[in-house]
Amino acid sequence: MKIFSGTSNKPLAEKITKELDTDLSPLEIHIFPDGEKRVRVLEKVVDEDCVVIQSTSPEPDKNYMELFFIADALKRSGAKHIKAVIPYLGYQRQDHVFREGEAVSLEVIATLLKWEGIEEVISLDLHSIKIPQIFKIKLNHLSALSLFAKEIEKIGKNTVLVSPDMGGIRRVKNLSEMLGGMPYCLIQKDRDLATGKVTMNEIEGEVKENAVIVDDMISTGETVVAASNLLKNKGAKEIFVFATHAVFSKDAPRILENSLLHKVYVTDTIDIPHEKQFPKLEVLTVANLIAKSIENQK
Ligand code: R5P
């Protein structure tokens, strides 16, 4: 098996190959002055199983195009099977038509991945459990919840898990089970689809001294900051966030650092550049989870 990496998250790709006791195979990715890319496979892959690691984090279009070009280069060079590890699957939030006239972006992505000869995808903590149904190829859905459970256990007894919206309730229930029935509550969130503005008023369930907000991703940070304000008003003393994907758009790092949150735990599904890191941030690695999944499916 040969493992290749795109440019979006090399540090994670290197950790995964380390776990697998191997090295990344070489690729040449040349960027022309106009921004176009030329991708070339620098190793023989005839009849080989190939894995491409590429997170389709900001900027998703660039990272998807690079992944398609790598898959195309592998296909043309005779690879037997191509598997894509896409730790953060860009466009996953546009998985159906919300308002009349919209494109279903994720369906376009799923079609293109298959078209480029990718037979299988490994991804983590998808926004909705219905997403694998959109894919006409196998999608292995891993989760970072077990990593989160280990950290949450250390927080102490008087703790409640919090889902910041209805869509996250399954995640919180699963975590609660892993943590021996830890109590959980649910916030009623509304998002204006045109402006993106988040409002939160009600919490179902009892708020405790330590509140742990669990989400699939942090983009602008609006959701978790609004949730932390509400939890503080309802009596929480220390508020933590556990979110798998650190999308961190716009001013998210500054907003999170200046919020009421005590600590923000994310994973390395998305590479976080130095300028987006902040003191309250803790990054857990998913390298071992992905390496095991690659190994199990050899
Ligand atoms: C929404 O349904 C998701 O689970 C996240 O809560 C959301 O995408 C986070 O976005 P933001 O950080 O911009 O509020």
Coordinates of C-alpha atoms and ligand atoms in Angstrom, one line a residue:
M1 CA 0.0 0.0 0.0
K2 CA 1.2 3.5 -0.9
I3 CA 0.2 6.6 1.1
F4 CA 0.2 10.0 -0.5
S5 CA -0.7 13.4 1.0
G6 CA -2.1 16.6 -0.5
T7 CA -0.9 19.9 0.9
S8 CA -3.9 20.7 3.2
N9 CA -2.8 18.8 6.3
K10 CA 0.7 17.3 5.9
P11 CA 1.3 17.2 9.7
L12 CA -1.6 14.8 10.2
A13 CA -0.6 12.8 7.2
E14 CA 2.9 12.4 8.7
K15 CA 1.5 11.4 12.0
I16 CA -0.7 8.7 10.3
T17 CA 2.2 7.2 8.4
K18 CA 4.3 7.2 11.6
E19 CA 1.5 5.2 13.3
L20 CA 1.6 2.8 10.4
D21 CA 5.4 2.6 10.5
T22 CA 5.8 3.8 6.9
D23 CA 6.6 6.9 5.0
L24 CA 4.6 9.1 2.6
S25 CA 5.1 8.4 -1.0
P26 CA 6.4 11.4 -3.0
L27 CA 4.2 13.7 -5.1
E28 CA 5.1 16.7 -7.1
I29 CA 2.6 19.5 -6.7
H30 CA 3.6 22.6 -8.8
I31 CA 1.6 25.8 -8.6
F32 CA 1.8 28.0 -11.8
P33 CA 1.8 31.8 -11.5
D34 CA -1.9 31.9 -12.3
G35 CA -2.8 29.5 -9.4
E36 CA -3.3 26.4 -11.5
K37 CA -1.7 23.2 -10.1
R38 CA 0.2 20.4 -11.8
V39 CA 0.3 17.1 -9.9
R40 CA 2.7 14.3 -10.7
V41 CA 3.1 10.9 -9.0
L42 CA 6.8 10.3 -8.4
E43 CA 6.7 6.5 -7.6
K44 CA 5.5 3.4 -9.4
V45 CA 1.9 2.6 -8.3
V46 CA 1.0 -0.1 -10.9
D47 CA -1.4 -2.6 -9.2
E48 CA -0.9 -0.9 -5.8
D49 CA -3.6 0.0 -3.3
C50 CA -3.2 3.8 -2.8
V51 CA -4.4 6.1 0.0
V52 CA -4.6 9.8 -0.4
I53 CA -4.9 12.0 2.7
Q54 CA -6.4 15.4 2.1
S55 CA -8.5 17.5 4.4
T56 CA -11.0 19.7 2.4
S57 CA -10.8 22.4 5.0
P58 CA -10.6 26.1 4.1
E59 CA -10.1 26.7 1.2
P60 CA -12.3 23.7 0.2
D61 CA -12.4 24.3 -3.5
K62 CA -8.6 24.4 -3.8
N63 CA -8.2 21.3 -1.6
Y64 CA -10.9 19.3 -3.4
M65 CA -9.3 20.2 -6.9
E66 CA -5.9 19.0 -5.6
L67 CA -7.4 15.8 -4.3
F68 CA -9.1 15.2 -7.7
F69 CA -5.8 15.8 -9.5
I70 CA -3.9 13.4 -7.2
A71 CA -6.6 10.7 -7.8
D72 CA -6.4 11.3 -11.5
A73 CA -2.6 11.0 -11.6
L74 CA -2.8 7.8 -9.6
K75 CA -5.5 6.3 -11.8
R76 CA -3.5 7.2 -15.0
S77 CA -0.3 5.7 -13.4
G78 CA -2.1 2.3 -12.9
A79 CA -3.1 2.3 -9.2
K80 CA -5.4 -0.7 -8.4
H81 CA -7.6 0.9 -5.7
I82 CA -7.7 4.5 -4.5
K83 CA -8.9 5.4 -1.1
A84 CA -9.3 9.0 0.1
V85 CA -8.9 10.0 3.7
I86 CA -10.8 13.2 4.0
P87 CA -10.6 14.0 7.8
Y88 CA -12.8 17.1 7.4
L89 CA -15.3 16.7 4.5
G90 CA -15.9 20.1 3.1
Y91 CA -19.4 21.1 1.9
Q92 CA -21.0 18.6 4.3
R93 CA -23.4 21.2 5.7
Q94 CA -24.9 21.6 2.2
D95 CA -26.3 18.1 2.1
H96 CA -29.8 18.9 1.1
V97 CA -31.9 21.8 -0.3
F98 CA -32.6 24.2 2.6
R99 CA -34.3 26.9 0.5
E100 CA -35.8 26.6 -3.0
G101 CA -33.3 27.1 -5.8
E102 CA -30.1 25.9 -3.9
A103 CA -27.5 23.4 -5.2
V104 CA -26.8 20.3 -3.1
S105 CA -23.0 20.9 -3.0
L106 CA -22.2 17.7 -1.2
E107 CA -23.9 15.6 -3.9
V108 CA -21.7 17.3 -6.5
I109 CA -18.6 16.4 -4.4
A110 CA -19.7 12.8 -3.9
T111 CA -20.2 12.4 -7.7
L112 CA -16.8 13.9 -8.5
L113 CA -15.0 11.7 -6.0
K114 CA -16.4 8.6 -7.6
W115 CA -15.8 10.0 -11.1
E116 CA -12.1 10.4 -10.3
G117 CA -11.8 6.7 -9.4
I118 CA -11.9 7.0 -5.6
E119 CA -13.6 3.9 -4.3
E120 CA -13.7 4.5 -0.7
V121 CA -13.6 7.5 1.7
I122 CA -12.6 7.7 5.4
S123 CA -13.9 10.7 7.2
L124 CA -14.7 11.9 10.8
D125 CA -17.6 13.2 12.7
L126 CA -19.9 14.0 9.8
H127 CA -22.5 16.7 10.3
S128 CA -25.4 14.3 9.7
I129 CA -25.6 10.5 9.9
K130 CA -27.5 10.6 6.6
I131 CA -24.4 11.8 4.6
P132 CA -23.1 8.3 3.8
Q133 CA -26.4 7.7 1.9
I134 CA -25.4 10.5 -0.5
F135 CA -22.2 8.7 -1.5
K136 CA -22.3 6.0 -4.1
I137 CA -19.0 4.7 -2.8
K138 CA -18.2 3.3 0.7
L139 CA -17.8 6.0 3.3
N140 CA -16.2 4.9 6.6
H141 CA -17.4 7.3 9.3
L142 CA -15.0 7.5 12.3
S143 CA -15.6 9.6 15.4
A144 CA -13.3 11.5 17.8
L145 CA -15.9 11.0 20.6
S146 CA -13.7 8.4 22.3
L147 CA -10.8 10.9 22.5
F148 CA -13.2 13.5 24.0
A149 CA -14.5 11.0 26.6
K150 CA -11.0 10.5 28.0
E151 CA -10.6 14.3 28.5
I152 CA -14.1 14.9 29.8
E153 CA -13.6 12.2 32.5
K154 CA -10.8 14.4 34.0
I155 CA -13.1 17.4 34.4
G156 CA -14.9 16.1 37.5
K157 CA -18.2 14.9 38.9
N158 CA -20.6 17.9 38.7
T159 CA -20.6 17.9 34.9
V160 CA -23.3 18.1 32.2
L161 CA -22.8 17.5 28.4
V162 CA -24.5 20.1 26.2
S163 CA -25.7 19.9 22.7
P164 CA -25.9 23.4 21.2
D165 CA -28.6 22.4 18.7
M166 CA -31.0 19.6 17.9
G167 CA -28.7 18.2 15.2
G168 CA -26.0 17.4 17.9
I169 CA -28.2 15.4 20.3
R170 CA -27.1 12.0 18.9
R171 CA -23.5 12.9 19.5
V172 CA -24.1 14.0 23.1
K173 CA -26.2 10.8 23.8
N174 CA -23.3 8.7 22.5
L175 CA -20.8 10.5 24.7
S176 CA -23.1 10.2 27.7
E177 CA -23.2 6.4 27.2
M178 CA -19.4 6.3 26.9
L179 CA -19.2 8.2 30.2
G180 CA -21.5 5.9 32.2
G181 CA -24.7 7.9 31.7
M182 CA -23.3 11.5 32.3
P183 CA -26.3 13.9 32.2
Y184 CA -26.9 16.0 29.2
C185 CA -29.0 18.9 28.1
L186 CA -30.1 20.5 24.8
I187 CA -30.1 24.1 23.7
Q188 CA -32.7 25.3 21.2
K189 CA -30.8 27.1 18.5
D190 CA -32.1 29.1 15.6
R191 CA -29.9 30.3 12.7
D192 CA -31.1 32.8 10.2
L193 CA -30.3 31.1 6.9
A194 CA -29.7 34.3 5.1
T195 CA -27.5 36.2 7.6
G196 CA -26.1 33.2 9.5
K197 CA -27.0 34.9 12.8
V198 CA -27.4 32.5 15.8
T199 CA -30.0 32.9 18.6
M200 CA -30.4 30.7 21.6
N201 CA -32.9 31.1 24.4
E202 CA -34.0 27.8 26.0
I203 CA -32.1 24.9 27.5
E204 CA -33.8 21.6 28.1
G205 CA -32.3 19.8 31.1
E206 CA -30.4 20.8 34.3
V207 CA -27.3 22.9 34.0
K208 CA -24.4 21.9 36.3
E209 CA -21.3 23.5 37.6
N210 CA -19.2 22.2 34.7
A211 CA -20.8 22.4 31.3
V212 CA -19.2 20.6 28.3
I213 CA -20.5 21.8 24.9
V214 CA -20.1 19.1 22.2
D215 CA -20.2 20.0 18.5
D216 CA -19.0 18.6 15.2
M217 CA -17.2 21.8 14.1
I218 CA -16.5 25.4 15.0
S219 CA -16.6 27.8 12.1
T220 CA -17.2 31.4 13.1
G221 CA -17.5 30.4 16.8
E222 CA -20.9 32.0 17.1
T223 CA -22.7 28.8 18.1
V224 CA -20.4 27.9 21.0
V225 CA -20.0 31.4 22.2
A226 CA -23.8 32.0 22.3
A227 CA -24.2 28.6 24.0
S228 CA -21.5 29.5 26.6
N229 CA -23.3 32.9 27.4
L230 CA -26.6 31.1 27.9
L231 CA -25.0 28.4 30.1
K232 CA -23.3 31.0 32.3
N233 CA -26.6 32.8 32.7
K234 CA -28.1 29.5 33.8
G235 CA -25.4 29.0 36.5
A236 CA -22.5 27.1 34.9
K237 CA -19.2 28.0 36.4
E238 CA -16.6 26.4 34.0
I239 CA -17.6 25.9 30.4
F240 CA -15.6 23.7 28.0
V241 CA -16.0 23.0 24.3
F242 CA -15.2 19.8 22.4
A243 CA -15.5 20.1 18.7
T244 CA -13.9 17.8 16.1
H245 CA -13.3 20.2 13.3
A246 CA -11.5 23.5 13.8
V247 CA -12.7 25.3 10.7
F248 CA -12.0 28.6 12.4
S249 CA -13.4 31.0 9.8
K250 CA -13.2 34.8 10.1
D251 CA -12.3 36.0 13.5
A252 CA -13.1 32.8 15.3
P253 CA -9.8 32.3 17.3
R254 CA -10.1 35.8 18.8
I255 CA -13.8 35.4 19.6
L256 CA -13.1 32.1 21.3
E257 CA -10.2 33.3 23.3
N258 CA -12.1 36.4 24.5
S259 CA -15.3 34.3 25.4
L260 CA -16.5 32.9 28.7
L261 CA -15.1 29.5 27.6
H262 CA -12.5 27.9 29.9
K263 CA -10.9 25.6 27.3
V264 CA -11.6 24.8 23.6
Y265 CA -10.7 21.2 22.6
V266 CA -10.5 20.4 18.9
T267 CA -8.8 17.7 16.8
D268 CA -6.2 17.9 14.1
T269 CA -8.6 16.9 11.2
I270 CA -7.8 20.4 10.0
D271 CA -4.3 21.8 10.3
I272 CA -4.4 25.0 12.4
P273 CA -1.8 27.5 11.3
H274 CA 0.2 29.2 14.1
E275 CA -1.7 32.5 13.7
K276 CA -5.0 30.8 14.4
Q277 CA -3.8 29.1 17.6
F278 CA -4.7 30.7 21.0
P279 CA -4.0 30.0 24.7
K280 CA -7.4 28.3 25.4
L281 CA -7.0 25.9 22.6
E282 CA -6.1 22.2 23.1
V283 CA -5.6 20.0 20.0
L284 CA -6.1 16.2 20.2
T285 CA -4.8 14.0 17.4
V286 CA -7.0 11.7 15.3
A287 CA -3.9 10.1 13.7
N288 CA -4.2 6.8 15.6
L289 CA -8.0 6.5 14.8
I290 CA -7.3 7.0 11.1
A291 CA -4.3 4.7 11.0
K292 CA -6.2 1.9 12.6
S293 CA -9.0 2.3 10.1
I294 CA -6.6 2.2 7.2
E295 CA -4.9 -0.9 8.7
N296 CA -8.2 -2.7 9.3
Q297 CA -9.3 -2.3 5.8
K298 CA -6.1 -3.4 4.1
Ligands
R5P1 C1 -24.3 23.4 12.9 O1 -25.3 22.8 12.8 C2 -23.0 22.8 13.3 O2 -23.2 21.6 14.1 C3 -22.1 23.8 14.0 O3 -22.8 24.1 15.3 C4 -21.9 25.0 13.3 O4 -21.6 24.7 11.9 C5 -20.9 25.9 13.9 O5 -20.8 27.1 13.1 P1 -20.4 28.5 13.8 O6 -19.1 28.2 14.6 O7 -20.2 29.4 12.6 O8 -21.5 28.9 14.7

